[in-house]
Amino acid sequence: MTNTEPTALTAEQTDHADRRQRGTHLPGDGHMWLMVLGDLIIFGGYFIVYMVQRAMAPAAYLQAQQHLSITIGVLNTVVLVTSSWFVAQAVRAAADADYERAVRLIYGGGACGVLFIGVKAYEWTMKITQGYTNSNEFFMFYYMLTGVHMFHVALGVLILGIVVRELRNPRRRRPSMVEQGATYWHMVDLLWLVIFGLLYVMR
Amino acid sequence: MQILAEAEELPKTTNIRTQLVALWIAAVSALILLIAYLAFPGFWPPMSPRLTAEDVAGFYRNHTAWIRFSMVTFNLCGIMLLPLFCVVVVQMKRMATQSQVFAYCYLSAVVSGATLFALADIFFAVAAFRPGRDPDLVMLLNDLGWMVFIAPVGMIVAQNLMLALAVYHDNGPTPVFPRWVGHLSLLTMFAMLPSACAMVMTGGPLAWDGAISFWLRNGAFATFVIVMFFAVRGAVRRQAREEGIAR
Amino acid sequence: MSATVVAASGGEPVGTEPRAPASKRDLWIVFWIFPTFFGLFGVIFVLLARVIPPPRPDVTTDQKVQWFASHATTIQIGFAAVCVVFGGAAIANGYVAYQMKRMTSGPTFAYAYMGAMAVGTLPGLLLVALCFSAATFRPDREPRISAMLYDLGMLSFNGSLGCFATGYLAFAIAILYDKNQIFPKWLAYVSIWQIVTEVIATQMWVSSAGPYAWNGSIAFWLAVIVFGFWLNCQGIFLKFATDRQPAGSRPAD
Amino acid sequence: MTATAAQRPHESRAITYAWAVLCAITIGSWWLSPGHTTHTASPSVAITTAVVLLGFIKGRLVIRYFMAVNTAPRWLKLSTDAWLFALWAAVLAIYVH
């Protein structure tokens, strides 16, 4: 996959590779996983509440759902999944000590993240000008879930920036740091897939 | 206290000077506040919670000018007591044998407490702003003003508890404050504690116009501020002598 | 371990004059105020003041007056007690700020935390006490005024968001830059949840019923669960930080 | 070490396959969604069940391949799977109920 020959691996990197092969490697660190699992549970709570509220007025929700543009939803999902691909490949590149490629890939992932925010902002603007505000219960959930998610995306872009800064400094580059950032970024992707399914697709 | 000539320009001398300036700001403000206090007709005697809405509205209508004068003065000078408490924080941080934890908690409580004090006069002043206002609303503003002024003593309780504990734990050879400052602090705290009942009571000594909630509470606080002025000034002077910048 | 702590932050020599042997009693006294205050806070607000679980926002003026009337006694006892003990909030927050001051991340965010939380006490705690006490103080008060006090109290109590969001942000950033590990890194991440719940709670200002109202499943209950978890973690790690602080040390100026 | 180096192109390919499947499912759900203005959508248990299943699959692909949980300790595999299963099962249960 890579053009350049990997440079010498550090002890940490060979150790990671070894544990990965044995299937006992924790990507990133426990602090980040605690945050991710907790965040998943909290969002799970939001999703369940959404479903319960939806079950009380399914017709009204379905009717409101029809005002969302599925094309924009699909576009944004593909953008975010692609950004995750970039970041996941960056983790592999960093594990191979190919830091230049890792940085380029993370730039790609970050650019997709920014594009996602741009598309989302466009979608919000459209919906608000069309008169779908948070006075409708479905749209209240729409703005809340996508808004909180967008906050996570923005935070993720910041985290990717921190990862790039660390990768560019030879004394600070550590695979576990890249993995932490990547773990967070994929969580953002994962949550979006659920939001996409619940808000845009289900009937 | 005489600042030594050779220490005139040192930063630690400035530290002493600013503390003394802060003390005097507080002292002058306290004097002005006392005048405002004497000028507020609602304190002579303190207004009863049992007044009817008409009586309350009539009171604000009849004494508008004096109420405005005293409340604007409270508004302007009330928080100027804060520098005194900040000098107490500086002195608490000097205490040699402890971790300074009491000083931080004291500062935190002082800031919260000051925001409450800053709120009460606004309610009174707004009640006097439009003499023709609906009496029910004037009474509401009057209730809120009295309650904020008298009842939330929790921050002063926390403050004085921290000060007293700090004084008792300051057991080095040269304590910052004499031990009686701790006793006084606790005594003031207990004197002010019962006025929390003013949130509930409509009559008797614990109501906001009562002997305990009004006279004892405010008397204790005024005495505490006056005595603390001298106690803190003494501490600052000792600091100057210990640091070798004054005789 | 203690060597790194001393070297990095705590170990500024405390005076040169002879003094009593170092003790940590002052730290422990202040630490125990933290759980004591929040325990009292929980008991008072749940059992007496009736603010948690929150009364409904979607009721008529008469129902609000009725609600005040039927809970008047406990509300009055509860909020009179709040007036006595709410200084504990200042001490608890002050102690967190004190421990933050021992971090290697500089004093900025310790002061920011202290300031934000000290300001937050007024809108987030005292105003509801004031409004509900004023409403129960005169049962015969004009019903429209009592109903307004009901809204003012509940919205200030549940809807004062910025002070606390600022405090949590300061707390998180300070932890992330700290090398002394006064608090664990994940507690900083967890503080992000707190900010998110505060952001979501903004919706209680536009929503008078349903999941986003001030008693709603999302704006209130999920937020309270997250807050409870976070507060317990903060308390537990405050204890560990107190355990590890060397006797006789104080934060750098 | 040579053995692990040989693993890497394989891992990298797996990530790309996962990406391709995710994109395909996403684009496929375009036809399922109610968000077309040309017709009026009606509730459909079949479509919702499909959404739930596809959502589960997509989530698992992200967790296993992107988040590299495939090579992670067992507790992490179990807890992420438990979250995924509990979430989608609850969604379906509430919907059907």
Short mmCIF file of N, CA, C and O in Angstrom, two decimals, chain D:
data_model
loop_
_atom_site.label_atom_id
_atom_site.label_comp_id
_atom_site.label_asym_id
_atom_site.label_seq_id
_atom_site.Cartn_x
_atom_site.Cartn_y
_atom_site.Cartn_z
N MET D 1 8.48 -9.91 13.87
CA MET D 1 8.23 -8.57 13.34
C MET D 1 7.93 -8.62 11.85
O MET D 1 7.07 -7.90 11.36
N THR D 2 8.59 -9.50 11.15
CA THR D 2 8.29 -9.63 9.72
C THR D 2 6.86 -10.13 9.54
O THR D 2 6.16 -9.73 8.62
N ALA D 3 6.45 -10.99 10.47
CA ALA D 3 5.09 -11.52 10.38
C ALA D 3 4.07 -10.39 10.52
O ALA D 3 3.11 -10.32 9.75
N THR D 4 4.31 -9.48 11.48
CA THR D 4 3.35 -8.39 11.66
C THR D 4 3.39 -7.44 10.47
O THR D 4 2.36 -6.91 10.08
N ALA D 5 4.54 -7.22 9.91
CA ALA D 5 4.62 -6.33 8.76
C ALA D 5 3.77 -6.89 7.61
O ALA D 5 3.10 -6.14 6.89
N ALA D 6 3.75 -8.21 7.50
CA ALA D 6 2.95 -8.82 6.44
C ALA D 6 1.46 -8.64 6.69
O ALA D 6 0.66 -8.67 5.77
N GLN D 7 1.09 -8.44 7.97
CA GLN D 7 -0.32 -8.26 8.31
C GLN D 7 -0.88 -6.95 7.76
O GLN D 7 -2.05 -6.81 7.51
N ARG D 8 0.00 -5.95 7.65
CA ARG D 8 -0.51 -4.60 7.48
C ARG D 8 -1.25 -4.33 6.17
O ARG D 8 -2.32 -3.72 6.22
N PRO D 9 -0.74 -4.75 5.03
CA PRO D 9 -1.51 -4.51 3.80
C PRO D 9 -2.89 -5.14 3.91
O PRO D 9 -3.88 -4.57 3.46
N HIS D 10 -2.96 -6.27 4.58
CA HIS D 10 -4.23 -6.95 4.77
C HIS D 10 -5.20 -6.09 5.58
O HIS D 10 -6.34 -5.88 5.19
N GLU D 11 -4.70 -5.54 6.70
CA GLU D 11 -5.55 -4.67 7.53
C GLU D 11 -6.04 -3.47 6.75
O GLU D 11 -7.20 -3.08 6.81
N SER D 12 -5.12 -2.89 6.01
CA SER D 12 -5.43 -1.70 5.25
C SER D 12 -6.51 -2.00 4.20
O SER D 12 -7.42 -1.20 3.98
N ARG D 13 -6.41 -3.18 3.57
CA ARG D 13 -7.43 -3.57 2.59
C ARG D 13 -8.78 -3.77 3.27
O ARG D 13 -9.81 -3.37 2.76
N ALA D 14 -8.74 -4.38 4.45
CA ALA D 14 -10.00 -4.62 5.18
C ALA D 14 -10.72 -3.31 5.47
O ALA D 14 -11.94 -3.22 5.35
N ILE D 15 -9.95 -2.28 5.81
CA ILE D 15 -10.56 -0.97 6.08
C ILE D 15 -11.24 -0.45 4.82
O ILE D 15 -12.36 0.07 4.86
N THR D 16 -10.57 -0.63 3.68
CA THR D 16 -11.15 -0.15 2.42
C THR D 16 -12.42 -0.92 2.07
O THR D 16 -13.42 -0.33 1.63
N TYR D 17 -12.40 -2.24 2.27
CA TYR D 17 -13.63 -3.02 2.01
C TYR D 17 -14.76 -2.53 2.90
O TYR D 17 -15.90 -2.34 2.45
N ALA D 18 -14.44 -2.32 4.19
CA ALA D 18 -15.48 -1.86 5.12
C ALA D 18 -16.07 -0.54 4.63
O ALA D 18 -17.29 -0.34 4.64
N TRP D 19 -15.20 0.34 4.16
CA TRP D 19 -15.65 1.65 3.64
C TRP D 19 -16.59 1.45 2.46
O TRP D 19 -17.64 2.09 2.37
N ALA D 20 -16.21 0.54 1.56
CA ALA D 20 -17.02 0.32 0.36
C ALA D 20 -18.40 -0.20 0.75
O ALA D 20 -19.43 0.26 0.23
N VAL D 21 -18.45 -1.15 1.70
CA VAL D 21 -19.74 -1.69 2.12
C VAL D 21 -20.59 -0.59 2.76
O VAL D 21 -21.79 -0.45 2.48
N LEU D 22 -19.96 0.23 3.62
CA LEU D 22 -20.70 1.31 4.29
C LEU D 22 -21.30 2.26 3.26
O LEU D 22 -22.47 2.66 3.36
N CYS D 23 -20.51 2.63 2.24
CA CYS D 23 -21.02 3.55 1.22
C CYS D 23 -22.17 2.91 0.45
O CYS D 23 -23.18 3.56 0.16
N ALA D 24 -22.00 1.62 0.13
CA ALA D 24 -23.04 0.94 -0.65
C ALA D 24 -24.35 0.92 0.13
O ALA D 24 -25.42 1.24 -0.41
N ILE D 25 -24.28 0.56 1.41
CA ILE D 25 -25.52 0.50 2.22
C ILE D 25 -26.15 1.88 2.30
O ILE D 25 -27.36 2.05 2.16
N THR D 26 -25.29 2.89 2.51
CA THR D 26 -25.81 4.25 2.64
C THR D 26 -26.55 4.69 1.38
O THR D 26 -27.67 5.21 1.44
N ILE D 27 -25.90 4.47 0.24
CA ILE D 27 -26.53 4.89 -1.01
C ILE D 27 -27.79 4.06 -1.27
O ILE D 27 -28.81 4.56 -1.74
N GLY D 28 -27.71 2.78 -0.87
CA GLY D 28 -28.89 1.93 -1.01
C GLY D 28 -30.07 2.44 -0.20
O GLY D 28 -31.23 2.35 -0.63
N SER D 29 -29.79 3.04 0.97
CA SER D 29 -30.92 3.48 1.81
C SER D 29 -31.62 4.70 1.22
O SER D 29 -32.68 5.08 1.70
N TRP D 30 -31.07 5.27 0.17
CA TRP D 30 -31.72 6.38 -0.52
C TRP D 30 -33.13 5.98 -0.95
O TRP D 30 -34.08 6.73 -0.81
N TRP D 31 -33.24 4.73 -1.44
CA TRP D 31 -34.55 4.29 -1.95
C TRP D 31 -35.54 3.99 -0.81
O TRP D 31 -36.72 4.06 -0.99
N LEU D 32 -34.98 3.64 0.38
CA LEU D 32 -35.86 3.25 1.49
C LEU D 32 -36.53 4.47 2.12
O LEU D 32 -37.64 4.40 2.64
N SER D 33 -35.85 5.61 2.09
CA SER D 33 -36.23 6.72 2.97
C SER D 33 -37.55 7.36 2.59
O SER D 33 -37.96 7.32 1.42
N PRO D 34 -38.23 7.99 3.57
CA PRO D 34 -39.48 8.67 3.27
C PRO D 34 -39.26 10.06 2.69
O PRO D 34 -40.21 10.72 2.31
N GLY D 35 -38.00 10.50 2.63
CA GLY D 35 -37.74 11.89 2.28
C GLY D 35 -37.80 12.20 0.80
O GLY D 35 -37.01 12.96 0.28
N HIS D 36 -38.72 11.60 0.06
CA HIS D 36 -38.91 11.94 -1.35
C HIS D 36 -40.22 12.67 -1.48
O HIS D 36 -41.25 12.20 -1.01
N THR D 37 -40.18 13.81 -2.11
CA THR D 37 -41.40 14.62 -2.17
C THR D 37 -42.39 14.09 -3.21
O THR D 37 -43.52 14.56 -3.27
N THR D 38 -41.96 13.10 -4.01
CA THR D 38 -42.83 12.66 -5.12
C THR D 38 -44.03 11.85 -4.64
O THR D 38 -45.03 11.80 -5.30
N HIS D 39 -43.90 11.21 -3.51
CA HIS D 39 -45.02 10.40 -3.03
C HIS D 39 -45.19 10.58 -1.53
O HIS D 39 -44.31 11.13 -0.86
N THR D 40 -46.29 10.11 -1.01
CA THR D 40 -46.53 10.18 0.43
C THR D 40 -46.01 8.90 1.08
O THR D 40 -46.36 7.80 0.64
N ALA D 41 -45.21 9.04 2.09
CA ALA D 41 -44.65 7.86 2.75
C ALA D 41 -45.67 7.26 3.70
O ALA D 41 -46.47 7.97 4.30
N SER D 42 -45.64 5.95 3.81
CA SER D 42 -46.50 5.29 4.79
C SER D 42 -45.60 4.48 5.71
O SER D 42 -44.51 4.07 5.32
N PRO D 43 -46.03 4.28 6.98
CA PRO D 43 -45.20 3.50 7.90
C PRO D 43 -44.99 2.09 7.36
O PRO D 43 -45.88 1.54 6.70
N SER D 44 -43.83 1.53 7.59
CA SER D 44 -43.56 0.19 7.09
C SER D 44 -42.67 -0.55 8.07
O SER D 44 -41.54 -0.14 8.32
N VAL D 45 -43.19 -1.63 8.63
CA VAL D 45 -42.40 -2.43 9.56
C VAL D 45 -41.23 -3.05 8.83
O VAL D 45 -40.11 -3.12 9.34
N ALA D 46 -41.46 -3.48 7.57
CA ALA D 46 -40.40 -4.15 6.82
C ALA D 46 -39.22 -3.20 6.62
O ALA D 46 -38.06 -3.54 6.89
N ILE D 47 -39.52 -1.99 6.17
CA ILE D 47 -38.44 -1.04 5.91
C ILE D 47 -37.72 -0.69 7.21
O ILE D 47 -36.48 -0.65 7.27
N THR D 48 -38.49 -0.46 8.28
CA THR D 48 -37.85 -0.11 9.55
C THR D 48 -36.97 -1.25 10.03
O THR D 48 -35.86 -1.03 10.54
N THR D 49 -37.45 -2.47 9.90
CA THR D 49 -36.62 -3.62 10.30
C THR D 49 -35.34 -3.66 9.47
O THR D 49 -34.25 -3.89 10.00
N ALA D 50 -35.48 -3.37 8.19
CA ALA D 50 -34.29 -3.34 7.34
C ALA D 50 -33.33 -2.25 7.81
O ALA D 50 -32.12 -2.47 7.88
N VAL D 51 -33.89 -1.07 8.15
CA VAL D 51 -33.04 0.03 8.62
C VAL D 51 -32.30 -0.38 9.88
O VAL D 51 -31.10 -0.12 10.04
N VAL D 52 -33.01 -1.06 10.78
CA VAL D 52 -32.39 -1.48 12.03
C VAL D 52 -31.26 -2.47 11.76
O VAL D 52 -30.15 -2.34 12.29
N LEU D 53 -31.54 -3.44 10.90
CA LEU D 53 -30.51 -4.44 10.59
C LEU D 53 -29.29 -3.80 9.93
O LEU D 53 -28.15 -4.04 10.32
N LEU D 54 -29.57 -2.95 8.93
CA LEU D 54 -28.46 -2.30 8.24
C LEU D 54 -27.70 -1.38 9.19
O LEU D 54 -26.46 -1.31 9.14
N GLY D 55 -28.43 -0.71 10.06
CA GLY D 55 -27.76 0.15 11.04
C GLY D 55 -26.84 -0.66 11.94
O GLY D 55 -25.72 -0.24 12.24
N PHE D 56 -27.32 -1.81 12.35
CA PHE D 56 -26.50 -2.68 13.20
C PHE D 56 -25.23 -3.09 12.45
O PHE D 56 -24.12 -3.02 12.98
N ILE D 57 -25.42 -3.51 11.18
CA ILE D 57 -24.26 -3.96 10.40
C ILE D 57 -23.25 -2.81 10.21
O ILE D 57 -22.05 -2.96 10.42
N LYS D 58 -23.78 -1.63 9.87
CA LYS D 58 -22.89 -0.49 9.64
C LYS D 58 -22.12 -0.14 10.91
O LYS D 58 -20.90 0.09 10.88
N GLY D 59 -22.84 -0.12 12.02
CA GLY D 59 -22.19 0.20 13.28
C GLY D 59 -21.09 -0.79 13.60
O GLY D 59 -20.00 -0.42 14.04
N ARG D 60 -21.38 -2.06 13.34
CA ARG D 60 -20.39 -3.08 13.68
C ARG D 60 -19.16 -2.96 12.78
O ARG D 60 -18.02 -3.17 13.23
N LEU D 61 -19.38 -2.63 11.50
CA LEU D 61 -18.24 -2.44 10.61
C LEU D 61 -17.35 -1.30 11.12
O LEU D 61 -16.12 -1.43 11.17
N VAL D 62 -17.98 -0.19 11.52
CA VAL D 62 -17.20 0.95 12.02
C VAL D 62 -16.41 0.54 13.25
O VAL D 62 -15.21 0.81 13.38
N ILE D 63 -17.10 -0.15 14.18
CA ILE D 63 -16.44 -0.51 15.43
C ILE D 63 -15.29 -1.49 15.18
O ILE D 63 -14.17 -1.30 15.63
N ARG D 64 -15.60 -2.53 14.41
CA ARG D 64 -14.61 -3.60 14.26
C ARG D 64 -13.42 -3.18 13.39
O ARG D 64 -12.27 -3.46 13.73
N TYR D 65 -13.69 -2.51 12.24
CA TYR D 65 -12.58 -2.25 11.32
C TYR D 65 -11.99 -0.87 11.49
O TYR D 65 -10.78 -0.71 11.54
N PHE D 66 -12.86 0.18 11.59
CA PHE D 66 -12.29 1.52 11.74
C PHE D 66 -11.70 1.71 13.14
O PHE D 66 -10.60 2.21 13.30
N MET D 67 -12.46 1.33 14.14
CA MET D 67 -11.97 1.55 15.50
C MET D 67 -10.98 0.48 15.93
O MET D 67 -10.47 0.51 17.05
N ALA D 68 -10.72 -0.50 15.06
CA ALA D 68 -9.75 -1.57 15.32
C ALA D 68 -10.10 -2.38 16.56
O ALA D 68 -9.20 -2.86 17.26
N VAL D 69 -11.39 -2.53 16.84
CA VAL D 69 -11.77 -3.34 18.00
C VAL D 69 -11.56 -4.83 17.68
O VAL D 69 -11.45 -5.66 18.59
N ASN D 70 -11.45 -5.15 16.37
CA ASN D 70 -11.17 -6.53 15.97
C ASN D 70 -9.95 -7.11 16.65
O ASN D 70 -9.92 -8.30 16.97
N THR D 71 -8.95 -6.27 16.87
CA THR D 71 -7.73 -6.76 17.50
C THR D 71 -7.61 -6.26 18.94
O THR D 71 -6.52 -6.24 19.51
N ALA D 72 -8.72 -5.86 19.51
CA ALA D 72 -8.69 -5.30 20.87
C ALA D 72 -9.02 -6.38 21.89
O ALA D 72 -9.48 -7.46 21.54
N PRO D 73 -8.81 -6.10 23.18
CA PRO D 73 -9.14 -7.07 24.22
C PRO D 73 -10.62 -7.43 24.21
O PRO D 73 -11.46 -6.67 23.72
N ARG D 74 -10.90 -8.58 24.79
CA ARG D 74 -12.23 -9.15 24.75
C ARG D 74 -13.29 -8.25 25.38
O ARG D 74 -14.38 -8.10 24.86
N TRP D 75 -12.94 -7.61 26.51
CA TRP D 75 -13.96 -6.80 27.21
C TRP D 75 -14.46 -5.68 26.31
O TRP D 75 -15.63 -5.31 26.35
N LEU D 76 -13.57 -5.16 25.47
CA LEU D 76 -13.98 -4.05 24.61
C LEU D 76 -14.89 -4.55 23.50
O LEU D 76 -15.91 -3.93 23.16
N LYS D 77 -14.54 -5.74 22.94
CA LYS D 77 -15.42 -6.34 21.93
C LYS D 77 -16.81 -6.55 22.50
O LYS D 77 -17.81 -6.20 21.89
N LEU D 78 -16.82 -7.12 23.72
CA LEU D 78 -18.11 -7.44 24.32
C LEU D 78 -18.91 -6.18 24.61
O LEU D 78 -20.10 -6.09 24.31
N SER D 79 -18.24 -5.17 25.19
CA SER D 79 -19.04 -4.00 25.59
C SER D 79 -19.53 -3.22 24.37
O SER D 79 -20.65 -2.73 24.37
N THR D 80 -18.72 -3.11 23.32
CA THR D 80 -19.22 -2.39 22.15
C THR D 80 -20.35 -3.16 21.49
O THR D 80 -21.36 -2.57 21.08
N ASP D 81 -20.21 -4.48 21.40
CA ASP D 81 -21.30 -5.28 20.82
C ASP D 81 -22.57 -5.15 21.65
O ASP D 81 -23.67 -5.04 21.11
N ALA D 82 -22.39 -5.15 22.97
CA ALA D 82 -23.56 -5.06 23.85
C ALA D 82 -24.28 -3.74 23.61
O ALA D 82 -25.52 -3.69 23.49
N TRP D 83 -23.52 -2.65 23.49
CA TRP D 83 -24.15 -1.35 23.25
C TRP D 83 -24.92 -1.37 21.94
O TRP D 83 -26.08 -0.97 21.87
N LEU D 84 -24.25 -1.89 20.90
CA LEU D 84 -24.85 -1.89 19.57
C LEU D 84 -26.14 -2.71 19.57
O LEU D 84 -27.18 -2.27 19.07
N PHE D 85 -26.06 -3.88 20.18
CA PHE D 85 -27.22 -4.76 20.18
C PHE D 85 -28.35 -4.14 20.99
O PHE D 85 -29.50 -4.08 20.55
N ALA D 86 -28.01 -3.65 22.19
CA ALA D 86 -29.05 -3.09 23.06
C ALA D 86 -29.73 -1.92 22.36
O ALA D 86 -30.96 -1.80 22.39
N LEU D 87 -28.95 -1.07 21.73
CA LEU D 87 -29.54 0.11 21.08
C LEU D 87 -30.52 -0.29 20.00
O LEU D 87 -31.68 0.13 20.01
N TRP D 88 -30.07 -1.10 19.06
CA TRP D 88 -30.93 -1.40 17.91
C TRP D 88 -32.11 -2.29 18.31
O TRP D 88 -33.20 -2.15 17.77
N ALA D 89 -31.87 -3.18 19.27
CA ALA D 89 -32.98 -4.00 19.74
C ALA D 89 -34.04 -3.12 20.40
O ALA D 89 -35.24 -3.29 20.16
N ALA D 90 -33.58 -2.15 21.20
CA ALA D 90 -34.54 -1.26 21.86
C ALA D 90 -35.29 -0.44 20.82
O ALA D 90 -36.52 -0.26 20.92
N VAL D 91 -34.58 0.05 19.81
CA VAL D 91 -35.24 0.84 18.77
C VAL D 91 -36.34 0.01 18.11
O VAL D 91 -37.48 0.46 17.96
N LEU D 92 -36.00 -1.21 17.75
CA LEU D 92 -36.98 -2.05 17.07
C LEU D 92 -38.14 -2.38 17.99
O LEU D 92 -39.32 -2.32 17.60
N ALA D 93 -37.82 -2.71 19.24
CA ALA D 93 -38.87 -3.08 20.19
C ALA D 93 -39.84 -1.92 20.38
O ALA D 93 -41.06 -2.11 20.35
N ILE D 94 -39.31 -0.71 20.55
CA ILE D 94 -40.19 0.43 20.76
C ILE D 94 -41.02 0.68 19.51
O ILE D 94 -42.21 0.99 19.58
N TYR D 95 -40.41 0.51 18.35
CA TYR D 95 -41.14 0.75 17.11
C TYR D 95 -42.28 -0.23 16.93
O TYR D 95 -43.41 0.15 16.62
N VAL D 96 -41.99 -1.51 17.16
CA VAL D 96 -43.00 -2.54 16.93
C VAL D 96 -44.09 -2.48 17.98
O VAL D 96 -45.26 -2.70 17.70
N HIS D 97 -43.71 -2.12 19.19
CA HIS D 97 -44.64 -2.18 20.31
C HIS D 97 -45.88 -1.33 20.07
O HIS D 97 -45.84 -0.16 19.89
#
